[in-house]
Amino acid sequence: MELLAAHLQELAEQIEAYPVSSRSELEQFKAYFLGRKGVLSAYFDRLPELPREERARWGRQLNALKEAVLARYERLRAEIEAREAQQSPIGDLSLPGRRPFVGGVHPLTQTLRTIVRIFTRMGFAVAEGPEIETDWYNFTALNFPPEHPARDMQDTLFVDSEVLLRTHTSPVQVRVMERKPPPIRIIAPGRVYRNETISARSYCLFHQVEGLYVDEGVTMADLVQTLQVFARHMFGPSARIRLRTSFFPFTEPSAEVDVSCFLCGGTGCRVCKGSGWVEILGCGMVDPNVFEAVGIDPERYTGYAFGLGVERIAMLRYQIDDIRLFYENDLRFLRQFPIS
Ligand code: DAH
């Protein structure tokens, strides 16, 4: 028994002294003591040779040695891994992978794409024009009188007395009609700029989608029908529209269009401020003076036009209450709009 005790004592020392400096030596170490032909296994195998009353005591001692092997094994493994992590030029290979950052589509772009898709399906082509415009395209050709308040420095960002940042997408109407005889059926999405005080409701730039349809015999009924179809596709099958008379220099008659509040269905809520309706666009029949300016015969042709605000629609669609959120590029905001 004394001899056995001495052997086990020696084994305990060997367990701590066994040289390990690599992963393969670590595995050798474990196998040497605990493998099927290992040192400790041999002792376990011979336990039955001991007198019955001695077995439990020595069994416990052998188990303690086995635990010592496993404890050192774990300790060394952690050390080796930490060392490898430091040495690896690309960091700790044992860490779990990082999800790659996938970009999204900006909520304004998503809304713009939806609007464009609805109109192109109805047969509208997409037209574009410059964001830096002349006074002629932005105002004069659109029948703005010389002293019209919209030309005021307060609203318009001028480059010089003749050149400015367009304040709406309506100049694209002029550019298209100048280039091509009717029939014309286009939408013109794009950025517009205004010299306004920045607040939750207005920003120095925003987006519009212009619409223009010119042909023989185009009537206000065509306009209403087209906008009704648009509203249903944009806001859902139960959406209704209403027209309120209004004024724009380039249309006569002119109207502003409201859509029934898609949130409350018309009963009144926070989004529609209790009225059941929200304004989404301006429209009207193209003024004969505009046709004259681009050389289209107003006796032969008629047309309708409309201009809608993309931010407005996106804010309604997503219930966003501050327009500035679109332009701050705060990822906490943007991540709420997964790719659609
Ligand atoms: N250009 C107008 C604006 O920015 C919107 C508009 C109203 C466009 C009526 C139109 C229209 O084409 O017919 O406020």
Short mmCIF file of C-alpha atoms and ligand atoms in Angstrom, two decimals:
data_model
loop_
_atom_site.label_atom_id
_atom_site.label_comp_id
_atom_site.label_asym_id
_atom_site.label_seq_id
_atom_site.Cartn_x
_atom_site.Cartn_y
_atom_site.Cartn_z
CA MET A 1 0.00 0.00 0.00
CA GLU A 2 2.87 2.31 0.83
CA LEU A 3 4.49 1.55 -2.47
CA LEU A 4 1.21 2.31 -4.27
CA ALA A 5 0.90 5.59 -2.38
CA ALA A 6 4.41 6.53 -3.44
CA HIS A 7 3.66 5.65 -7.06
CA LEU A 8 0.57 7.79 -7.08
CA GLN A 9 2.44 10.66 -5.48
CA GLU A 10 5.01 10.43 -8.22
CA LEU A 11 2.26 10.33 -10.84
CA ALA A 12 0.77 13.54 -9.44
CA GLU A 13 4.16 15.21 -9.88
CA GLN A 14 4.52 13.86 -13.41
CA ILE A 15 1.11 15.24 -14.35
CA GLU A 16 2.23 18.74 -13.44
CA ALA A 17 5.71 18.35 -14.95
CA TYR A 18 4.85 16.76 -18.31
CA PRO A 19 6.25 19.18 -20.91
CA VAL A 20 3.62 20.77 -23.14
CA SER A 21 4.30 23.63 -25.54
CA SER A 22 2.06 22.94 -28.53
CA ARG A 23 -1.38 21.62 -29.39
CA SER A 24 0.03 18.24 -30.44
CA GLU A 25 2.01 17.89 -27.21
CA LEU A 26 -1.16 18.80 -25.35
CA GLU A 27 -2.98 15.89 -26.96
CA GLN A 28 -0.03 13.59 -26.26
CA PHE A 29 -0.12 14.63 -22.63
CA LYS A 30 -3.77 13.69 -22.28
CA ALA A 31 -3.31 10.40 -24.11
CA TYR A 32 -0.25 9.52 -22.02
CA PHE A 33 -2.27 9.58 -18.81
CA LEU A 34 -5.85 8.97 -19.84
CA GLY A 35 -5.68 7.16 -23.18
CA ARG A 36 -6.85 3.55 -23.37
CA LYS A 37 -3.28 2.38 -22.88
CA GLY A 38 -2.42 5.35 -20.67
CA VAL A 39 -0.70 5.29 -17.32
CA LEU A 40 -3.75 6.04 -15.23
CA SER A 41 -5.87 3.57 -17.16
CA ALA A 42 -3.46 0.80 -16.18
CA TYR A 43 -3.97 1.61 -12.51
CA PHE A 44 -7.73 1.70 -12.94
CA ASP A 45 -7.58 -1.70 -14.63
CA ARG A 46 -5.78 -3.19 -11.67
CA LEU A 47 -8.08 -1.82 -8.95
CA PRO A 48 -9.95 -5.15 -8.69
CA GLU A 49 -6.70 -6.81 -7.54
CA LEU A 50 -6.84 -4.83 -4.31
CA PRO A 51 -8.56 -6.12 -1.23
CA ARG A 52 -12.26 -5.22 -1.39
CA GLU A 53 -12.13 -2.75 1.53
CA GLU A 54 -9.23 -0.83 -0.04
CA ARG A 55 -10.74 -0.33 -3.48
CA ALA A 56 -12.97 2.67 -2.82
CA ARG A 57 -10.14 4.71 -1.23
CA TRP A 58 -7.71 4.11 -4.11
CA GLY A 59 -10.44 4.59 -6.64
CA ARG A 60 -11.07 8.06 -5.26
CA GLN A 61 -7.35 8.84 -5.42
CA LEU A 62 -7.15 7.71 -9.03
CA ASN A 63 -10.16 9.82 -9.89
CA ALA A 64 -8.51 12.83 -8.28
CA LEU A 65 -5.46 12.27 -10.53
CA LYS A 66 -7.71 11.99 -13.57
CA GLU A 67 -9.31 15.32 -12.62
CA ALA A 68 -5.83 16.83 -12.27
CA VAL A 69 -4.96 15.74 -15.82
CA LEU A 70 -8.18 17.21 -17.22
CA ALA A 71 -7.76 20.46 -15.27
CA ARG A 72 -4.24 20.98 -16.55
CA TYR A 73 -5.37 20.03 -20.04
CA GLU A 74 -8.02 22.79 -20.05
CA ARG A 75 -5.65 25.36 -18.55
CA LEU A 76 -2.95 24.68 -21.14
CA ARG A 77 -5.44 24.70 -23.98
CA ALA A 78 -6.67 28.18 -23.03
CA GLU A 79 -3.08 29.39 -22.82
CA ILE A 80 -2.18 27.98 -26.23
CA GLU A 81 -5.28 29.49 -27.86
CA ALA A 82 -4.61 32.91 -26.38
CA ARG A 83 -1.04 32.75 -27.67
CA GLU A 84 -2.20 31.71 -31.15
CA ALA A 85 -4.72 34.56 -31.24
CA GLN A 86 -1.98 37.04 -30.53
CA GLN A 87 0.29 35.59 -33.15
CA SER A 88 -2.36 35.33 -35.89
CA PRO A 89 -2.18 38.32 -38.24
CA ILE A 90 -5.97 38.32 -38.59
CA GLY A 91 -6.89 38.00 -34.94
CA ASP A 92 -8.53 35.29 -32.93
CA LEU A 93 -9.65 32.61 -35.33
CA SER A 94 -11.76 30.95 -32.68
CA LEU A 95 -14.15 33.93 -32.34
CA PRO A 96 -17.59 33.53 -33.95
CA GLY A 97 -18.01 35.18 -37.35
CA ARG A 98 -19.30 38.71 -37.69
CA ARG A 99 -22.44 39.27 -39.74
CA PRO A 100 -21.43 41.35 -42.77
CA PHE A 101 -23.11 44.77 -42.88
CA VAL A 102 -25.66 44.80 -45.68
CA GLY A 103 -26.76 48.22 -46.89
CA GLY A 104 -30.41 49.07 -47.46
CA VAL A 105 -32.44 51.21 -49.81
CA HIS A 106 -33.19 54.68 -48.40
CA PRO A 107 -36.88 55.09 -47.47
CA LEU A 108 -37.16 58.02 -49.91
CA THR A 109 -35.72 55.92 -52.73
CA GLN A 110 -38.12 53.10 -51.87
CA THR A 111 -41.06 55.51 -52.00
CA LEU A 112 -39.83 57.14 -55.21
CA ARG A 113 -39.44 53.73 -56.86
CA THR A 114 -42.99 52.78 -55.88
CA ILE A 115 -44.38 56.02 -57.33
CA VAL A 116 -42.40 55.63 -60.56
CA ARG A 117 -43.49 52.01 -60.93
CA ILE A 118 -47.18 52.89 -60.59
CA PHE A 119 -46.99 55.56 -63.30
CA THR A 120 -44.77 53.67 -65.72
CA ARG A 121 -47.27 50.79 -65.59
CA MET A 122 -49.93 53.28 -66.67
CA GLY A 123 -47.82 54.19 -69.71
CA PHE A 124 -45.86 57.21 -68.47
CA ALA A 125 -42.23 57.53 -69.59
CA VAL A 126 -39.58 58.89 -67.21
CA ALA A 127 -38.00 62.26 -68.11
CA GLU A 128 -35.27 64.19 -66.36
CA GLY A 129 -34.00 67.74 -66.26
CA PRO A 130 -31.16 69.68 -64.63
CA GLU A 131 -31.25 70.73 -60.99
CA ILE A 132 -29.48 73.97 -61.91
CA GLU A 133 -32.03 75.80 -64.04
CA THR A 134 -32.58 79.13 -65.69
CA ASP A 135 -35.25 81.60 -64.68
CA TRP A 136 -36.97 80.91 -68.02
CA TYR A 137 -37.62 77.20 -67.40
CA ASN A 138 -38.32 77.50 -63.70
CA PHE A 139 -40.62 80.55 -63.87
CA THR A 140 -41.14 82.53 -67.09
CA ALA A 141 -42.17 79.72 -69.42
CA LEU A 142 -44.46 78.43 -66.65
CA ASN A 143 -46.44 81.65 -66.75
CA PHE A 144 -45.11 83.17 -63.54
CA PRO A 145 -45.66 86.92 -63.78
CA PRO A 146 -42.47 89.02 -63.36
CA GLU A 147 -43.31 90.08 -59.81
CA HIS A 148 -44.65 86.72 -58.63
CA PRO A 149 -43.70 86.09 -54.98
CA ALA A 150 -42.30 82.62 -55.75
CA ARG A 151 -39.38 84.33 -57.51
CA ASP A 152 -38.53 86.05 -54.27
CA MET A 153 -35.05 85.51 -52.84
CA GLN A 154 -36.76 84.10 -49.75
CA ASP A 155 -37.83 80.95 -51.60
CA THR A 156 -35.40 80.57 -54.46
CA LEU A 157 -31.70 79.80 -54.19
CA PHE A 158 -30.19 81.90 -56.98
CA VAL A 159 -26.81 81.26 -58.56
CA ASP A 160 -27.05 84.65 -60.31
CA SER A 161 -29.93 86.76 -61.60
CA GLU A 162 -30.74 84.28 -64.39
CA VAL A 163 -29.58 80.93 -62.96
CA LEU A 164 -31.03 79.17 -59.94
CA LEU A 165 -31.55 75.83 -58.21
CA ARG A 166 -34.93 74.62 -59.45
CA THR A 167 -37.67 75.12 -56.90
CA HIS A 168 -39.91 72.44 -58.43
CA THR A 169 -39.83 69.75 -61.13
CA SER A 170 -42.27 71.69 -63.36
CA PRO A 171 -39.43 73.07 -65.60
CA VAL A 172 -39.02 69.50 -66.91
CA GLN A 173 -42.51 69.89 -68.45
CA VAL A 174 -41.22 72.83 -70.47
CA ARG A 175 -38.06 71.02 -71.55
CA VAL A 176 -40.01 67.96 -72.72
CA MET A 177 -42.68 69.95 -74.61
CA GLU A 178 -39.99 72.05 -76.26
CA ARG A 179 -38.28 68.96 -77.64
CA LYS A 180 -41.15 66.75 -78.67
CA PRO A 181 -44.60 67.28 -80.18
CA PRO A 182 -47.67 65.69 -78.50
CA PRO A 183 -48.73 63.10 -77.58
CA ILE A 184 -46.64 63.46 -74.42
CA ARG A 185 -47.05 61.33 -71.32
CA ILE A 186 -44.19 61.65 -68.85
CA ILE A 187 -43.31 61.76 -65.19
CA ALA A 188 -40.22 63.62 -63.98
CA PRO A 189 -38.86 62.58 -60.59
CA GLY A 190 -36.10 64.65 -59.04
CA ARG A 191 -34.63 66.91 -56.43
CA VAL A 192 -35.76 70.45 -55.83
CA TYR A 193 -34.37 73.21 -53.62
CA ARG A 194 -35.88 75.98 -51.56
CA ASN A 195 -34.47 78.67 -49.37
CA GLU A 196 -36.70 77.85 -46.42
CA THR A 197 -36.16 77.82 -42.70
CA ILE A 198 -35.31 74.24 -41.81
CA SER A 199 -37.82 72.61 -39.48
CA ALA A 200 -39.60 69.29 -38.89
CA ARG A 201 -41.88 70.13 -41.85
CA SER A 202 -39.54 71.78 -44.37
CA TYR A 203 -36.01 71.28 -45.57
CA CYS A 204 -33.78 73.14 -48.05
CA LEU A 205 -34.06 70.26 -50.51
CA PHE A 206 -36.72 67.66 -51.17
CA HIS A 207 -38.08 65.52 -54.00
CA GLN A 208 -41.02 65.84 -56.36
CA VAL A 209 -42.51 63.77 -59.12
CA GLU A 210 -43.96 65.85 -61.93
CA GLY A 211 -46.56 64.42 -64.28
CA LEU A 212 -47.59 65.69 -67.70
CA TYR A 213 -50.06 64.36 -70.25
CA VAL A 214 -50.67 66.32 -73.45
CA ASP A 215 -52.76 65.18 -76.40
CA GLU A 216 -55.89 66.08 -78.31
CA GLY A 217 -58.96 65.84 -76.11
CA VAL A 218 -57.30 65.37 -72.70
CA THR A 219 -59.73 66.41 -69.97
CA MET A 220 -59.87 66.88 -66.24
CA ALA A 221 -61.71 63.54 -66.03
CA ASP A 222 -58.53 61.82 -67.30
CA LEU A 223 -56.55 63.58 -64.59
CA VAL A 224 -58.92 62.52 -61.82
CA GLN A 225 -59.01 58.94 -63.04
CA THR A 226 -55.22 58.70 -63.23
CA LEU A 227 -54.77 60.15 -59.74
CA GLN A 228 -57.43 57.84 -58.33
CA VAL A 229 -55.60 54.81 -59.73
CA PHE A 230 -52.34 56.16 -58.34
CA ALA A 231 -53.84 56.67 -54.87
CA ARG A 232 -55.22 53.13 -54.76
CA HIS A 233 -51.90 51.61 -55.70
CA MET A 234 -49.91 53.85 -53.37
CA PHE A 235 -52.13 53.80 -50.29
CA GLY A 236 -54.32 50.71 -50.69
CA PRO A 237 -57.54 49.70 -52.47
CA SER A 238 -59.84 51.69 -50.17
CA ALA A 239 -58.03 55.02 -50.73
CA ARG A 240 -60.20 57.84 -52.09
CA ILE A 241 -59.16 61.26 -53.36
CA ARG A 242 -60.78 64.68 -53.33
CA LEU A 243 -59.90 67.85 -55.26
CA ARG A 244 -59.95 71.33 -53.77
CA THR A 245 -59.75 74.33 -56.09
CA SER A 246 -56.41 76.08 -55.93
CA PHE A 247 -54.11 78.28 -57.97
CA PHE A 248 -50.89 77.66 -59.85
CA PRO A 249 -49.65 80.00 -62.62
CA PHE A 250 -49.07 77.10 -65.04
CA THR A 251 -52.48 75.39 -64.72
CA GLU A 252 -56.04 76.56 -65.22
CA PRO A 253 -58.13 75.36 -63.53
CA SER A 254 -55.87 74.20 -60.68
CA ALA A 255 -56.53 71.90 -57.76
CA GLU A 256 -54.91 70.46 -54.70
CA VAL A 257 -55.54 66.78 -54.11
CA ASP A 258 -56.12 65.09 -50.76
CA VAL A 259 -56.13 61.36 -50.14
CA SER A 260 -58.38 59.79 -47.52
CA CYS A 261 -56.26 59.16 -44.45
CA PHE A 262 -55.03 55.60 -44.81
CA LEU A 263 -54.31 55.40 -41.09
CA CYS A 264 -57.80 56.10 -39.74
CA GLY A 265 -59.72 55.52 -42.99
CA GLY A 266 -61.25 58.99 -42.81
CA THR A 267 -62.57 59.13 -39.27
CA GLY A 268 -59.84 61.52 -38.10
CA CYS A 269 -56.51 60.89 -36.33
CA ARG A 270 -53.11 62.40 -35.54
CA VAL A 271 -51.73 61.93 -39.08
CA CYS A 272 -54.63 63.76 -40.77
CA LYS A 273 -55.03 66.14 -37.83
CA GLY A 274 -58.60 65.01 -37.32
CA SER A 275 -59.81 65.91 -40.83
CA GLY A 276 -59.73 62.45 -42.40
CA TRP A 277 -57.79 63.79 -45.42
CA VAL A 278 -54.14 64.52 -46.19
CA GLU A 279 -52.84 66.69 -49.02
CA ILE A 280 -50.47 64.92 -51.40
CA LEU A 281 -50.20 66.94 -54.62
CA GLY A 282 -51.04 69.93 -56.81
CA CYS A 283 -52.47 69.58 -60.32
CA GLY A 284 -54.52 71.14 -63.06
CA MET A 285 -55.04 71.62 -66.78
CA VAL A 286 -51.98 73.04 -68.56
CA ASP A 287 -52.44 76.81 -68.98
CA PRO A 288 -52.61 77.93 -72.67
CA ASN A 289 -49.82 80.43 -71.92
CA VAL A 290 -47.48 77.52 -71.15
CA PHE A 291 -48.34 75.87 -74.48
CA GLU A 292 -47.64 79.18 -76.23
CA ALA A 293 -44.24 79.44 -74.53
CA VAL A 294 -43.15 76.05 -75.94
CA GLY A 295 -44.84 76.40 -79.35
CA ILE A 296 -47.69 73.91 -78.89
CA ASP A 297 -51.05 74.95 -80.37
CA PRO A 298 -53.45 75.45 -77.43
CA GLU A 299 -56.41 75.34 -79.81
CA ARG A 300 -55.56 71.82 -80.84
CA TYR A 301 -54.08 70.30 -77.69
CA THR A 302 -55.01 70.13 -74.04
CA GLY A 303 -53.17 68.53 -71.18
CA TYR A 304 -53.04 67.93 -67.49
CA ALA A 305 -50.12 68.24 -65.10
CA PHE A 306 -49.46 67.34 -61.49
CA GLY A 307 -46.65 67.60 -59.00
CA LEU A 308 -46.39 65.49 -55.88
CA GLY A 309 -44.05 65.65 -52.91
CA VAL A 310 -42.11 62.45 -52.29
CA GLU A 311 -41.11 63.28 -48.69
CA ARG A 312 -44.74 64.01 -47.89
CA ILE A 313 -45.82 60.61 -49.16
CA ALA A 314 -42.94 58.80 -47.47
CA MET A 315 -43.74 60.54 -44.17
CA LEU A 316 -47.36 59.44 -44.41
CA ARG A 317 -46.45 55.96 -45.52
CA TYR A 318 -43.98 55.34 -42.69
CA GLN A 319 -45.47 57.77 -40.14
CA ILE A 320 -42.30 59.84 -39.93
CA ASP A 321 -42.89 63.15 -38.17
CA ASP A 322 -39.65 65.02 -38.98
CA ILE A 323 -38.44 65.55 -42.57
CA ARG A 324 -34.85 66.10 -41.39
CA LEU A 325 -34.55 62.41 -40.49
CA PHE A 326 -34.30 61.63 -44.22
CA TYR A 327 -31.10 63.64 -44.54
CA GLU A 328 -29.20 62.95 -41.35
CA ASN A 329 -28.11 59.45 -42.36
CA ASP A 330 -28.46 58.15 -38.84
CA LEU A 331 -28.16 54.37 -39.17
CA ARG A 332 -30.55 53.85 -36.25
CA PHE A 333 -33.21 55.51 -38.42
CA LEU A 334 -32.21 53.98 -41.77
CA ARG A 335 -32.02 50.41 -40.46
CA GLN A 336 -35.77 50.50 -39.83
CA PHE A 337 -36.42 50.35 -43.57
CA PRO A 338 -35.23 46.99 -44.85
CA ILE A 339 -34.73 46.55 -48.57
CA SER A 340 -38.07 46.17 -50.31
N1 DAH B 1 -44.85 72.90 -59.00
C1 DAH B 1 -45.80 72.91 -57.92
C2 DAH B 1 -45.07 73.11 -56.59
O1 DAH B 1 -43.91 72.89 -56.51
C3 DAH B 1 -46.57 71.62 -57.87
C4 DAH B 1 -47.47 71.49 -59.04
C5 DAH B 1 -48.76 71.96 -58.97
C6 DAH B 1 -47.05 70.90 -60.20
C7 DAH B 1 -49.62 71.85 -60.04
C8 DAH B 1 -47.89 70.78 -61.29
C9 DAH B 1 -49.19 71.26 -61.19
O2 DAH B 1 -47.53 70.21 -62.44
O3 DAH B 1 -50.01 71.14 -62.24
O4 DAH B 1 -45.69 73.46 -55.62
#
